[in-house]
C-alpha cells in the first residue's frame, strides 16, 4: 500500500475471524497492482503452446493478472483458502489393483469435486463481502473465474508458495485447497510477508506425474496433463490412455506424492459429499439426460454426454473385468452408438481387454458410418482390425 493512502474498512483480523466461522481456513490480503510475473508466465505458456488451446485465464492474461480491472476504484484483494479432504492414503497403483479385485470396475473422481468445496468456499467469501458492504464498501466475489488468476493473487498475499507441481502450497494447510477472492474498494491494511519456496531439491511431482507433464522448473504442459485431457475435446490421446488408469475426472497424483502435504487432517466444516467413485457400467448404461443430471457439475466439453462415455470407455479398458458379462454388454452397446467418438473409444476398450471379437463381429457399415474425422477408421487401423464384411 503506498504511503499517501489511508486504510479504511474492517481490519484483516476481523475479516479473518468472519471467514473462519464461515468455512475458510485462512485469509490474506494483497493490493490490486498488476502481477507482472504471472502475466509473463501465462504469455510464455501460450507462446509455447503449453496451454493446449485453453481459454480460462489464458484468454486475457492482462485482465487475469490485474485485479484493478475488476471494477473501478478496487483497492484490495482478500484471498480466501479452504482445505478439503484428500483422497485416501492409498496410492494410485494400489487403488487400481484394488479396483481390479472388484466385481464391477469403478472410475475415481478427484478429491476437489468429491464434495462441494466451491460451494463452501463461496459461502465464506460471501460472508466477507457482506461484512465489507456493511461498512459501505463495494465488494465482489471472484472465484475460479477467468477474470483472475487465483494462485497468483494467493501467492502474492502470502498464503503460500507456488510449488513445482504449480499448486499453491500453504505452509500449514498444504495444497489440498481451493482458492477464491473478494475484490473491494476498501483499503485493507496488508500484513503479509511472502512465504519462502520450500520445494528445494525435491522433484517428486515432476518424476511421478504419470505423463511427464511437469518439467523441472514447475512448468506444466497442459497437452500432457490428464486433468486437462479428460476435459478436452476430440479423441483422448492414444499414447496417454494407459496412463489415465482409473481416473474418470481430474488427477490428484502430483499432490498425493508431495511431501509438503503431510498427514491428512480432518476438515473443519464438511462440504456436502458427492461421488468419489463412478460405476463404469452404470455410467455407460445411463441415458444422456441422466448423465447430465448426475455429472452436470463437472466441466464437460461442449456439455456433450458423449465425452463422459469417451472417458468411461478409456477407464473401462484399463480396469474393466474382462469376464464380467456387463462389460461385454456396455461395450457392444457403445460400438453401436451414433457417436463416432464413442464407437472409436469402445473399439479401444474392447481391444485393450482382449475382446477384439466384439469389434470383428460388427459390420463395416455399422462401425464406419458417419465418421467425418476418421476416428473410428484410425482406431481400427491402430489395432489392425478388419470388421466383418458389409451385410447388404
Ligand atoms: C487452467 C486451470 C487448470 C488447467 C491448467 C493448470 C495449470 N497448472 O496451468 C488444468 C485443467 C490442467 C488444471 C488442473 C488442475 N487444477 Co486448475 N485451474 C486452472 C485455472 C482456471 C487457471 C490457472 C492458470 O492461470 N493457469 C495458467 C498458468 C500459467 O498458471 P500457473 O501454472 O498456475 O502459474 C501461475 C503462477 O505460477 C503465477 N506465477 C508465475 N510466476 C510467478 C512469480 C510471482 C512472483 C508471482 C506472484 C506469481 C507467479 O502466474 C501464473 C498465472 O497465475 C485456475 C482458476 C483460476 N481462475 O485461477 C484453476 C486452479 C489453478 N486449479 C485448481 C485445481 C484444484 C486443479 C487440480 C488439482 C484439479 C484436479 N484434481 O484435477 C489440477 C491440478 C493440476 C496442476 N498441477 O495444476 C485450483 C488450485 C488450488 C491450489 N491450491 O493451487 C485453482 C486455483 C482453482 C481454484 N479456484 O481453486 N487447472
Ligand atoms: S494433475 Fe496429474 S497429469 Fe496433471 S500434472 Fe499433476 S500428476 Fe501430472
Ligand atoms: S512434490 Fe516436491 S517439488 Fe513437487 S511441489 Fe511438492 S515439495 Fe515441491
Short mmCIF file of C-alpha atoms and ligand atoms in Angstrom, two decimals:
data_model
loop_
_atom_site.label_atom_id
_atom_site.label_comp_id
_atom_site.label_asym_id
_atom_site.label_seq_id
_atom_site.Cartn_x
_atom_site.Cartn_y
_atom_site.Cartn_z
CA UNK A 1 0.00 0.00 0.00
CA UNK A 2 1.50 3.38 -0.88
CA UNK A 3 2.16 5.79 1.99
CA UNK A 4 -0.32 8.51 0.97
CA UNK A 5 -3.28 6.09 1.12
CA UNK A 6 -5.19 5.70 4.36
CA UNK A 7 -6.56 2.30 5.30
CA UNK A 8 -10.33 2.19 5.66
CA UNK A 9 -12.79 -0.62 6.24
CA UNK A 10 -12.67 -3.53 8.68
CA UNK A 11 -9.34 -4.90 9.87
CA UNK A 12 -7.85 -8.07 8.36
CA UNK A 13 -8.11 -9.79 11.78
CA UNK A 14 -11.85 -9.07 11.92
CA UNK A 15 -12.34 -10.43 8.40
CA UNK A 16 -10.22 -13.50 9.15
CA UNK A 17 -12.48 -14.29 12.11
CA UNK A 18 -15.59 -13.97 9.94
CA UNK A 19 -14.01 -16.11 7.23
CA UNK A 20 -13.04 -18.87 9.67
CA UNK A 21 -16.56 -19.01 11.09
CA UNK A 22 -17.93 -19.25 7.57
CA UNK A 23 -15.72 -22.14 6.39
CA UNK A 24 -12.46 -20.54 5.24
CA UNK A 25 -9.19 -21.89 6.62
CA UNK A 26 -7.13 -18.77 6.00
CA UNK A 27 -7.48 -15.29 4.57
CA UNK A 28 -4.84 -12.79 3.49
CA UNK A 29 -4.82 -9.50 1.65
CA UNK A 30 -2.91 -8.04 -1.25
CA UNK A 31 -3.16 -4.89 -3.35
CA UNK A 32 -4.57 -4.57 -6.85
CA UNK A 33 -1.32 -3.77 -8.66
CA UNK A 34 -0.69 -5.96 -11.75
CA UNK A 35 1.20 -9.19 -11.08
CA UNK A 36 3.76 -8.84 -13.82
CA UNK A 37 5.48 -12.23 -13.29
CA UNK A 38 2.16 -14.05 -13.51
CA UNK A 39 1.23 -12.28 -16.72
CA UNK A 40 4.60 -13.20 -18.19
CA UNK A 41 4.11 -16.81 -17.06
CA UNK A 42 0.74 -17.03 -18.83
CA UNK A 43 2.03 -15.36 -22.01
CA UNK A 44 5.06 -17.63 -22.03
CA UNK A 45 2.90 -20.79 -21.70
CA UNK A 46 0.68 -19.54 -24.51
CA UNK A 47 3.60 -18.72 -26.79
CA UNK A 48 4.98 -22.24 -26.28
CA UNK A 49 1.57 -23.87 -26.86
CA UNK A 50 1.62 -25.35 -23.35
CA UNK A 51 -1.90 -24.06 -22.67
CA UNK A 52 -3.32 -26.65 -25.12
CA UNK A 53 -5.72 -24.09 -26.56
CA UNK A 54 -7.42 -23.46 -23.20
CA UNK A 55 -9.05 -20.11 -22.63
CA UNK A 56 -9.77 -19.50 -18.91
CA UNK A 57 -7.09 -17.11 -17.62
CA UNK A 58 -5.19 -17.58 -20.89
CA UNK A 59 -7.99 -15.79 -22.78
CA UNK A 60 -7.00 -12.40 -21.38
CA UNK A 61 -3.77 -12.62 -19.38
CA UNK A 62 -3.66 -8.86 -18.85
CA UNK A 63 -7.03 -8.82 -17.10
CA UNK A 64 -6.45 -12.07 -15.16
CA UNK A 65 -3.32 -10.67 -13.56
CA UNK A 66 -4.53 -7.13 -12.92
CA UNK A 67 -7.18 -7.14 -10.16
CA UNK A 68 -7.72 -3.38 -10.56
CA UNK A 69 -9.63 -4.19 -13.76
CA UNK A 70 -12.36 -5.96 -11.78
CA UNK A 71 -14.12 -2.66 -11.12
CA UNK A 72 -13.21 0.97 -10.98
CA UNK A 73 -11.92 2.00 -7.59
CA UNK A 74 -10.90 -1.52 -6.50
CA UNK A 75 -8.14 -1.27 -3.87
CA UNK A 76 -7.66 -4.61 -2.12
CA UNK A 77 -7.97 -8.32 -2.81
CA UNK A 78 -8.86 -10.56 0.12
CA UNK A 79 -7.78 -14.06 -0.80
CA UNK A 80 -9.53 -16.94 0.95
CA UNK A 81 -8.46 -20.56 1.02
CA UNK A 82 -10.37 -23.67 2.00
CA UNK A 83 -8.88 -27.07 2.66
CA UNK A 84 -10.68 -30.22 1.57
CA UNK A 85 -10.33 -33.87 2.45
CA UNK A 86 -7.57 -35.50 0.38
CA UNK A 87 -8.11 -38.91 -1.22
CA UNK A 88 -7.31 -41.94 0.90
CA UNK A 89 -3.63 -42.60 1.53
CA UNK A 90 -3.73 -45.48 -0.97
CA UNK A 91 -1.60 -44.60 -3.95
CA UNK A 92 -2.86 -44.83 -7.48
CA UNK A 93 -1.36 -48.23 -8.33
CA UNK A 94 -2.80 -49.71 -5.13
CA UNK A 95 -6.21 -48.26 -5.91
CA UNK A 96 -6.07 -49.63 -9.43
CA UNK A 97 -5.09 -53.06 -8.13
CA UNK A 98 -7.95 -52.91 -5.60
CA UNK A 99 -10.34 -51.95 -8.40
CA UNK A 100 -9.27 -54.99 -10.40
CA UNK A 101 -10.42 -57.16 -7.47
CA UNK A 102 -13.89 -55.63 -7.51
CA UNK A 103 -16.60 -57.37 -9.47
CA UNK A 104 -17.63 -54.03 -11.02
CA UNK A 105 -14.99 -51.58 -12.22
CA UNK A 106 -15.06 -48.02 -10.91
CA UNK A 107 -13.56 -44.73 -12.05
CA UNK A 108 -12.05 -42.40 -9.48
CA UNK A 109 -13.04 -38.75 -9.10
CA UNK A 110 -10.56 -36.09 -7.95
CA UNK A 111 -10.91 -35.07 -4.32
CA UNK A 112 -11.79 -31.41 -5.02
CA UNK A 113 -15.05 -32.43 -6.70
CA UNK A 114 -15.87 -35.37 -4.41
CA UNK A 115 -17.55 -32.83 -2.15
CA UNK A 116 -18.99 -29.40 -2.87
CA UNK A 117 -15.92 -27.42 -1.77
CA UNK A 118 -16.51 -24.48 -4.08
CA UNK A 119 -19.97 -24.08 -2.55
CA UNK A 120 -18.46 -23.69 0.93
CA UNK A 121 -15.62 -21.51 -0.34
CA UNK A 122 -18.18 -19.19 -1.92
CA UNK A 123 -20.20 -19.03 1.32
CA UNK A 124 -17.05 -18.00 3.21
CA UNK A 125 -16.17 -15.34 0.65
CA UNK A 126 -19.74 -14.03 0.59
CA UNK A 127 -19.66 -13.61 4.37
CA UNK A 128 -16.53 -11.46 3.91
CA UNK A 129 -18.19 -9.47 1.12
CA UNK A 130 -21.32 -8.89 3.24
CA UNK A 131 -19.21 -7.55 6.10
CA UNK A 132 -17.37 -5.18 3.77
CA UNK A 133 -20.65 -3.98 2.30
CA UNK A 134 -21.94 -3.27 5.79
CA UNK A 135 -19.04 -0.81 6.03
CA UNK A 136 -20.26 0.88 2.88
CA UNK A 137 -17.61 -0.74 0.69
CA UNK A 138 -18.13 -2.32 -2.70
CA UNK A 139 -17.16 -6.00 -2.73
CA UNK A 140 -17.17 -8.64 -5.45
CA UNK A 141 -16.55 -12.36 -5.03
CA UNK A 142 -14.28 -13.77 -7.78
CA UNK A 143 -13.64 -17.48 -7.58
CA UNK A 144 -12.33 -19.91 -10.17
CA UNK A 145 -13.13 -17.22 -12.70
CA UNK A 146 -11.41 -16.34 -15.98
CA UNK A 147 -11.00 -12.76 -14.74
CA UNK A 148 -8.49 -13.54 -12.01
CA UNK A 149 -5.54 -15.94 -11.68
CA UNK A 150 -6.28 -17.31 -8.20
CA UNK A 151 -2.86 -18.77 -7.44
CA UNK A 152 -1.06 -15.61 -8.47
CA UNK A 153 -3.01 -13.37 -6.04
CA UNK A 154 -2.83 -16.05 -3.35
CA UNK A 155 0.93 -16.28 -3.61
CA UNK A 156 1.37 -12.51 -3.52
CA UNK A 157 -0.91 -12.25 -0.49
CA UNK A 158 1.48 -14.57 1.36
CA UNK A 159 -0.89 -17.55 1.65
CA UNK A 160 1.72 -19.93 0.30
CA UNK A 161 4.34 -20.61 -2.34
CA UNK A 162 3.90 -21.88 -5.89
CA UNK A 163 5.17 -25.44 -5.86
CA UNK A 164 6.91 -27.22 -8.69
CA UNK A 165 3.59 -29.00 -9.31
CA UNK A 166 2.19 -25.45 -9.92
CA UNK A 167 -0.11 -25.75 -6.87
CA UNK A 168 -0.27 -23.07 -4.23
CA UNK A 169 1.20 -24.72 -1.13
CA UNK A 170 0.20 -23.23 2.21
CA UNK A 171 2.90 -23.84 4.84
CA UNK A 172 0.40 -25.42 7.27
CA UNK A 173 -2.56 -26.44 5.11
CA UNK A 174 -0.61 -27.93 2.18
CA UNK A 175 -2.10 -27.89 -1.33
CA UNK A 176 -5.43 -29.72 -0.94
CA UNK A 177 -7.18 -26.38 -1.09
CA UNK A 178 -9.44 -24.27 -3.28
CA UNK A 179 -8.89 -20.54 -3.63
CA UNK A 180 -11.09 -17.51 -4.23
CA UNK A 181 -11.07 -13.76 -3.64
CA UNK A 182 -13.14 -10.78 -2.62
CA UNK A 183 -12.12 -7.65 -4.50
CA UNK A 184 -13.10 -4.47 -2.71
CA UNK A 185 -12.68 -0.71 -2.80
CA UNK A 186 -11.97 -0.73 0.94
CA UNK A 187 -8.28 -0.33 1.65
CA UNK A 188 -7.34 -3.15 3.99
CA UNK A 189 -4.01 -2.88 5.75
CA UNK A 190 -1.61 -5.52 4.43
CA UNK A 191 0.38 -7.51 6.95
CA UNK A 192 1.54 -10.44 4.89
CA UNK A 193 5.05 -11.47 4.13
CA UNK A 194 5.91 -13.63 1.12
CA UNK A 195 6.25 -17.27 2.01
CA UNK A 196 9.55 -18.86 1.00
CA UNK A 197 9.56 -21.57 -1.66
CA UNK A 198 10.13 -24.83 0.23
CA UNK A 199 10.35 -27.24 -2.71
CA UNK A 200 14.13 -27.15 -2.51
CA UNK A 201 15.78 -30.10 -4.23
CA UNK A 202 12.59 -32.17 -4.29
CA UNK A 203 11.15 -33.06 -7.70
CA UNK A 204 8.77 -35.89 -6.82
CA UNK A 205 5.75 -34.35 -8.55
CA UNK A 206 7.68 -33.98 -11.76
CA UNK A 207 9.10 -37.51 -11.59
CA UNK A 208 5.85 -39.22 -10.53
CA UNK A 209 3.45 -37.45 -12.89
CA UNK A 210 2.03 -40.34 -14.96
CA UNK A 211 2.54 -38.49 -18.25
CA UNK A 212 5.60 -36.34 -17.52
CA UNK A 213 3.55 -33.15 -17.76
CA UNK A 214 5.64 -31.10 -15.28
CA UNK A 215 9.18 -30.05 -16.09
CA UNK A 216 11.88 -29.44 -13.53
CA UNK A 217 11.12 -25.72 -13.45
CA UNK A 218 7.48 -26.18 -12.45
CA UNK A 219 6.08 -25.51 -15.89
CA UNK A 220 3.10 -27.67 -16.75
CA UNK A 221 2.36 -28.76 -20.31
CA UNK A 222 -1.43 -28.99 -20.34
CA UNK A 223 -1.25 -31.09 -23.54
CA UNK A 224 0.11 -33.89 -21.35
CA UNK A 225 -1.91 -33.27 -18.16
CA UNK A 226 -4.57 -35.91 -17.51
CA UNK A 227 -6.74 -33.39 -15.63
CA UNK A 228 -6.97 -31.35 -18.83
CA UNK A 229 -7.16 -34.25 -21.28
CA UNK A 230 -10.29 -35.52 -19.51
CA UNK A 231 -11.87 -32.12 -20.23
CA UNK A 232 -10.51 -31.59 -23.74
CA UNK A 233 -12.47 -32.04 -26.96
CA UNK A 234 -11.86 -34.77 -29.56
CA UNK A 235 -10.30 -38.18 -29.06
CA UNK A 236 -8.44 -38.95 -25.86
CA UNK A 237 -4.77 -39.15 -26.99
CA UNK A 238 -3.94 -42.81 -27.57
CA UNK A 239 -0.47 -42.51 -26.01
CA UNK A 240 -1.92 -41.35 -22.67
CA UNK A 241 -4.84 -43.79 -22.36
CA UNK A 242 -2.99 -46.42 -20.33
CA UNK A 243 -1.51 -43.71 -18.07
CA UNK A 244 -5.04 -42.49 -17.33
CA UNK A 245 -5.55 -45.61 -15.21
CA UNK A 246 -8.87 -45.40 -13.36
CA UNK A 247 -9.20 -41.59 -13.30
CA UNK A 248 -12.51 -40.50 -14.70
CA UNK A 249 -12.43 -36.88 -13.56
CA UNK A 250 -9.38 -34.89 -12.50
CA UNK A 251 -6.00 -36.14 -11.37
CA UNK A 252 -4.54 -35.90 -7.87
CA UNK A 253 -1.19 -37.59 -8.39
CA UNK A 254 1.13 -34.54 -8.20
CA UNK A 255 -0.44 -33.63 -4.85
CA UNK A 256 -0.54 -37.14 -3.43
CA UNK A 257 3.19 -37.57 -3.86
CA UNK A 258 4.04 -34.14 -2.42
CA UNK A 259 5.83 -34.44 0.95
CA UNK A 260 4.56 -30.98 1.92
CA UNK A 261 1.02 -32.34 2.18
CA UNK A 262 1.96 -34.43 5.21
CA UNK A 263 -0.59 -36.38 7.17
CA UNK A 264 -4.21 -35.58 6.24
CA UNK A 265 -6.01 -33.59 8.95
CA UNK A 266 -9.78 -33.58 9.39
CA UNK A 267 -11.56 -30.64 7.70
CA UNK A 268 -13.40 -28.11 9.88
CA UNK A 269 -16.74 -27.80 8.11
CA UNK A 270 -17.61 -30.73 5.92
CA UNK A 271 -18.98 -29.95 2.49
CA UNK A 272 -21.90 -31.96 1.10
CA UNK A 273 -20.47 -35.22 -0.24
CA UNK A 274 -20.67 -36.26 -3.86
CA UNK A 275 -19.44 -39.30 -5.73
CA UNK A 276 -15.75 -40.17 -5.29
CA UNK A 277 -16.13 -43.24 -7.46
CA UNK A 278 -18.25 -43.89 -10.51
CA UNK A 279 -19.56 -47.31 -11.50
CA UNK A 280 -18.49 -47.50 -15.15
CA UNK A 281 -21.18 -49.93 -16.25
CA UNK A 282 -23.87 -47.76 -14.65
CA UNK A 283 -22.47 -44.68 -16.37
CA UNK A 284 -22.39 -46.36 -19.78
CA UNK A 285 -25.91 -47.70 -19.25
CA UNK A 286 -27.33 -44.26 -18.37
CA UNK A 287 -29.35 -42.07 -20.72
CA UNK A 288 -27.84 -38.74 -21.80
CA UNK A 289 -30.38 -36.93 -19.62
CA UNK A 290 -29.42 -38.93 -16.55
CA UNK A 291 -25.71 -38.40 -17.24
CA UNK A 292 -26.11 -34.64 -17.37
CA UNK A 293 -28.31 -34.62 -14.27
CA UNK A 294 -25.72 -36.66 -12.34
CA UNK A 295 -22.46 -35.17 -13.60
CA UNK A 296 -23.59 -31.75 -14.80
CA UNK A 297 -21.41 -30.06 -12.13
CA UNK A 298 -18.30 -31.37 -13.94
CA UNK A 299 -16.63 -29.50 -16.76
CA UNK A 300 -17.80 -31.50 -19.79
CA UNK A 301 -16.58 -30.41 -23.24
CA UNK A 302 -19.40 -28.75 -25.17
CA UNK A 303 -21.74 -30.09 -22.45
CA UNK A 304 -21.97 -33.29 -24.52
CA UNK A 305 -22.52 -36.56 -22.64
CA UNK A 306 -20.54 -38.45 -25.31
CA UNK A 307 -17.42 -37.10 -23.57
CA UNK A 308 -18.40 -38.78 -20.32
CA UNK A 309 -18.82 -42.01 -22.29
CA UNK A 310 -15.45 -41.47 -24.03
CA UNK A 311 -13.66 -41.12 -20.69
CA UNK A 312 -15.53 -44.04 -19.13
CA UNK A 313 -14.57 -46.32 -22.03
CA UNK A 314 -10.88 -45.49 -21.67
CA UNK A 315 -11.05 -46.25 -17.94
CA UNK A 316 -13.07 -49.40 -18.60
CA UNK A 317 -10.33 -50.57 -20.98
CA UNK A 318 -7.82 -50.08 -18.17
CA UNK A 319 -9.65 -51.51 -15.17
CA UNK A 320 -12.68 -53.42 -16.51
CA UNK A 321 -13.07 -57.08 -15.64
CA UNK A 322 -12.96 -58.95 -18.98
CA UNK A 323 -15.04 -61.82 -17.61
CA UNK A 324 -17.90 -59.57 -16.48
CA UNK A 325 -20.81 -60.04 -18.95
CA UNK A 326 -21.95 -56.45 -18.19
CA UNK A 327 -18.63 -55.19 -19.54
CA UNK A 328 -19.26 -57.03 -22.83
CA UNK A 329 -22.77 -55.66 -22.95
CA UNK A 330 -21.85 -51.98 -22.46
CA UNK A 331 -19.01 -52.27 -24.97
CA UNK A 332 -21.38 -53.78 -27.54
CA UNK A 333 -23.93 -51.02 -26.95
CA UNK A 334 -21.14 -48.41 -27.29
CA UNK A 335 -19.96 -49.99 -30.55
CA UNK A 336 -23.49 -49.33 -31.86
CA UNK A 337 -23.52 -45.70 -30.68
CA UNK A 338 -24.48 -43.00 -33.16
CA UNK A 339 -21.40 -41.06 -31.94
CA UNK A 340 -18.15 -41.90 -33.78
CA UNK A 341 -16.29 -40.65 -30.68
CA UNK A 342 -17.98 -43.28 -28.53
CA UNK A 343 -17.57 -46.03 -31.14
CA UNK A 344 -13.85 -45.37 -31.55
CA UNK A 345 -13.20 -45.48 -27.79
CA UNK A 346 -15.35 -48.61 -27.49
CA UNK A 347 -13.02 -50.28 -30.03
CA UNK A 348 -10.08 -49.31 -27.83
CA UNK A 349 -11.74 -50.64 -24.66
CA UNK A 350 -12.68 -53.93 -26.34
CA UNK A 351 -9.21 -54.50 -27.79
CA UNK A 352 -7.40 -53.48 -24.62
CA UNK A 353 -9.46 -56.06 -22.73
CA UNK A 354 -8.56 -58.69 -25.33
CA UNK A 355 -12.04 -58.73 -26.82
CA UNK A 356 -11.29 -57.99 -30.45
CA UNK A 357 -14.08 -60.43 -31.42
CA UNK A 358 -16.66 -57.87 -30.23
CA UNK A 359 -15.31 -55.49 -32.88
CA UNK A 360 -14.70 -58.06 -35.59
CA UNK A 361 -18.30 -59.23 -35.31
CA UNK A 362 -19.57 -55.78 -36.25
CA UNK A 363 -20.10 -54.87 -39.87
CA UNK A 364 -18.03 -52.26 -41.64
CA UNK A 365 -21.19 -50.28 -42.31
CA UNK A 366 -22.22 -50.05 -38.71
CA UNK A 367 -18.76 -49.16 -37.39
CA UNK A 368 -17.65 -46.73 -40.08
CA UNK A 369 -20.93 -44.92 -40.74
CA UNK A 370 -20.80 -41.17 -40.14
CA UNK A 371 -17.09 -40.92 -39.24
CA UNK A 372 -16.17 -37.47 -40.63
CA UNK A 373 -12.95 -37.13 -38.63
CA UNK A 374 -11.82 -40.69 -39.30
CA UNK A 375 -11.70 -41.52 -35.59
CA UNK A 376 -13.23 -44.98 -35.99
CA UNK A 377 -11.17 -45.79 -39.07
CA UNK A 378 -7.91 -44.83 -37.38
CA UNK A 379 -8.75 -46.81 -34.25
CA UNK A 380 -9.44 -49.89 -36.36
CA UNK A 381 -6.17 -49.34 -38.22
CA UNK A 382 -4.27 -48.95 -34.94
CA UNK A 383 -5.43 -52.40 -33.86
CA UNK A 384 -5.07 -53.83 -37.35
CA UNK A 385 -8.68 -54.95 -37.37
CA UNK A 386 -10.92 -55.56 -40.35
CA UNK A 387 -14.53 -55.70 -39.28
CA UNK A 388 -16.95 -58.20 -40.81
CA UNK A 389 -17.76 -57.55 -44.47
CA UNK A 390 -20.85 -55.45 -45.05
CA UNK A 391 -24.12 -57.26 -44.90
CA UNK A 392 -26.24 -55.63 -47.56
C1 LIG B 1 -6.49 -23.53 -16.29
C2 LIG B 1 -6.56 -24.25 -14.96
C3 LIG B 1 -6.18 -25.58 -14.92
C4 LIG B 1 -5.54 -26.28 -16.12
C5 LIG B 1 -4.06 -25.85 -16.21
C6 LIG B 1 -3.34 -25.86 -14.86
C7 LIG B 1 -2.01 -25.18 -14.86
N1 LIG B 1 -1.14 -25.62 -13.98
O1 LIG B 1 -1.77 -24.28 -15.62
C8 LIG B 1 -5.78 -27.77 -15.79
C9 LIG B 1 -7.09 -28.22 -16.41
C10 LIG B 1 -4.67 -28.73 -16.21
C11 LIG B 1 -5.96 -27.71 -14.27
C12 LIG B 1 -5.76 -28.77 -13.44
C13 LIG B 1 -5.91 -28.72 -12.07
N2 LIG B 1 -6.42 -27.70 -11.35
CO1 LIG B 1 -6.86 -25.97 -12.11
N3 LIG B 1 -7.18 -24.20 -12.67
C14 LIG B 1 -6.99 -23.59 -13.80
C15 LIG B 1 -7.38 -22.12 -13.67
C16 LIG B 1 -8.75 -21.91 -14.32
C17 LIG B 1 -6.35 -21.16 -14.24
C18 LIG B 1 -4.88 -21.48 -13.86
C19 LIG B 1 -3.90 -20.65 -14.64
O2 LIG B 1 -3.96 -19.45 -14.69
N4 LIG B 1 -3.03 -21.31 -15.35
C20 LIG B 1 -2.06 -20.60 -16.14
C21 LIG B 1 -0.66 -21.00 -15.71
C22 LIG B 1 0.42 -20.26 -16.46
O3 LIG B 1 -0.64 -20.64 -14.39
P1 LIG B 1 0.14 -21.39 -13.22
O4 LIG B 1 0.94 -22.52 -13.73
O5 LIG B 1 -0.85 -21.60 -12.15
O6 LIG B 1 1.13 -20.23 -12.90
C23 LIG B 1 0.73 -19.08 -12.21
C24 LIG B 1 1.71 -18.82 -11.16
O7 LIG B 1 2.84 -19.63 -11.38
C25 LIG B 1 1.97 -17.35 -11.32
N5 LIG B 1 3.38 -17.02 -11.27
C26 LIG B 1 4.38 -17.50 -12.00
N6 LIG B 1 5.50 -16.92 -11.65
C27 LIG B 1 5.21 -16.06 -10.65
C28 LIG B 1 6.02 -15.24 -9.92
C29 LIG B 1 5.45 -14.45 -8.94
C30 LIG B 1 6.32 -13.60 -8.17
C31 LIG B 1 4.05 -14.50 -8.70
C32 LIG B 1 3.43 -13.65 -7.68
C33 LIG B 1 3.25 -15.34 -9.45
C34 LIG B 1 3.87 -16.11 -10.41
O8 LIG B 1 1.49 -16.93 -12.54
C35 LIG B 1 0.80 -17.94 -13.16
C36 LIG B 1 -0.57 -17.43 -13.56
O9 LIG B 1 -1.39 -17.28 -12.46
C37 LIG B 1 -7.43 -21.94 -12.10
C38 LIG B 1 -8.54 -20.98 -11.60
C39 LIG B 1 -8.14 -19.55 -11.76
N7 LIG B 1 -9.05 -18.74 -12.22
O10 LIG B 1 -7.03 -19.17 -11.46
C40 LIG B 1 -7.65 -23.37 -11.58
C41 LIG B 1 -6.86 -23.81 -10.34
C42 LIG B 1 -5.43 -23.40 -10.54
N8 LIG B 1 -6.97 -25.27 -10.39
C43 LIG B 1 -7.06 -25.84 -9.24
C44 LIG B 1 -7.09 -27.24 -9.04
C45 LIG B 1 -7.58 -27.73 -7.69
C46 LIG B 1 -6.68 -28.11 -10.07
C47 LIG B 1 -6.42 -29.62 -9.95
C48 LIG B 1 -5.77 -30.06 -8.66
C49 LIG B 1 -7.75 -30.38 -10.17
C50 LIG B 1 -7.61 -31.89 -10.25
N9 LIG B 1 -7.52 -32.60 -9.14
O11 LIG B 1 -7.61 -32.43 -11.33
C51 LIG B 1 -5.50 -29.87 -11.19
C52 LIG B 1 -4.02 -29.71 -10.81
C53 LIG B 1 -3.08 -29.82 -11.95
C54 LIG B 1 -1.89 -28.91 -11.75
N10 LIG B 1 -0.78 -29.46 -11.31
O12 LIG B 1 -2.04 -27.71 -11.99
C55 LIG B 1 -7.06 -24.82 -8.11
C56 LIG B 1 -5.67 -24.80 -7.45
C57 LIG B 1 -5.69 -24.67 -5.93
C58 LIG B 1 -4.28 -24.63 -5.39
N11 LIG B 1 -4.15 -24.89 -4.10
O13 LIG B 1 -3.31 -24.37 -6.08
C59 LIG B 1 -7.42 -23.48 -8.90
C60 LIG B 1 -6.79 -22.22 -8.35
C61 LIG B 1 -8.94 -23.39 -8.88
C62 LIG B 1 -9.46 -22.77 -7.57
N12 LIG B 1 -10.06 -21.61 -7.64
O14 LIG B 1 -9.29 -23.33 -6.52
N13 LIG B 1 -6.30 -26.44 -13.88
S1 LIG B 2 -2.66 -33.42 -12.49
FE1 LIG B 2 -1.84 -35.49 -12.93
S2 LIG B 2 -1.26 -35.49 -15.09
FE2 LIG B 2 -1.55 -33.33 -14.44
S3 LIG B 2 0.47 -32.64 -13.83
FE3 LIG B 2 -0.48 -33.42 -11.95
S4 LIG B 2 0.13 -35.60 -11.87
FE4 LIG B 2 0.55 -34.90 -13.95
S1 LIG B 3 6.45 -32.82 -4.73
FE1 LIG B 3 8.31 -31.75 -4.07
S2 LIG B 3 8.83 -30.41 -5.81
FE2 LIG B 3 6.72 -31.07 -6.10
S3 LIG B 3 5.50 -29.43 -5.19
FE3 LIG B 3 5.81 -31.00 -3.60
S4 LIG B 3 7.64 -30.33 -2.48
FE4 LIG B 3 7.58 -29.18 -4.40
#
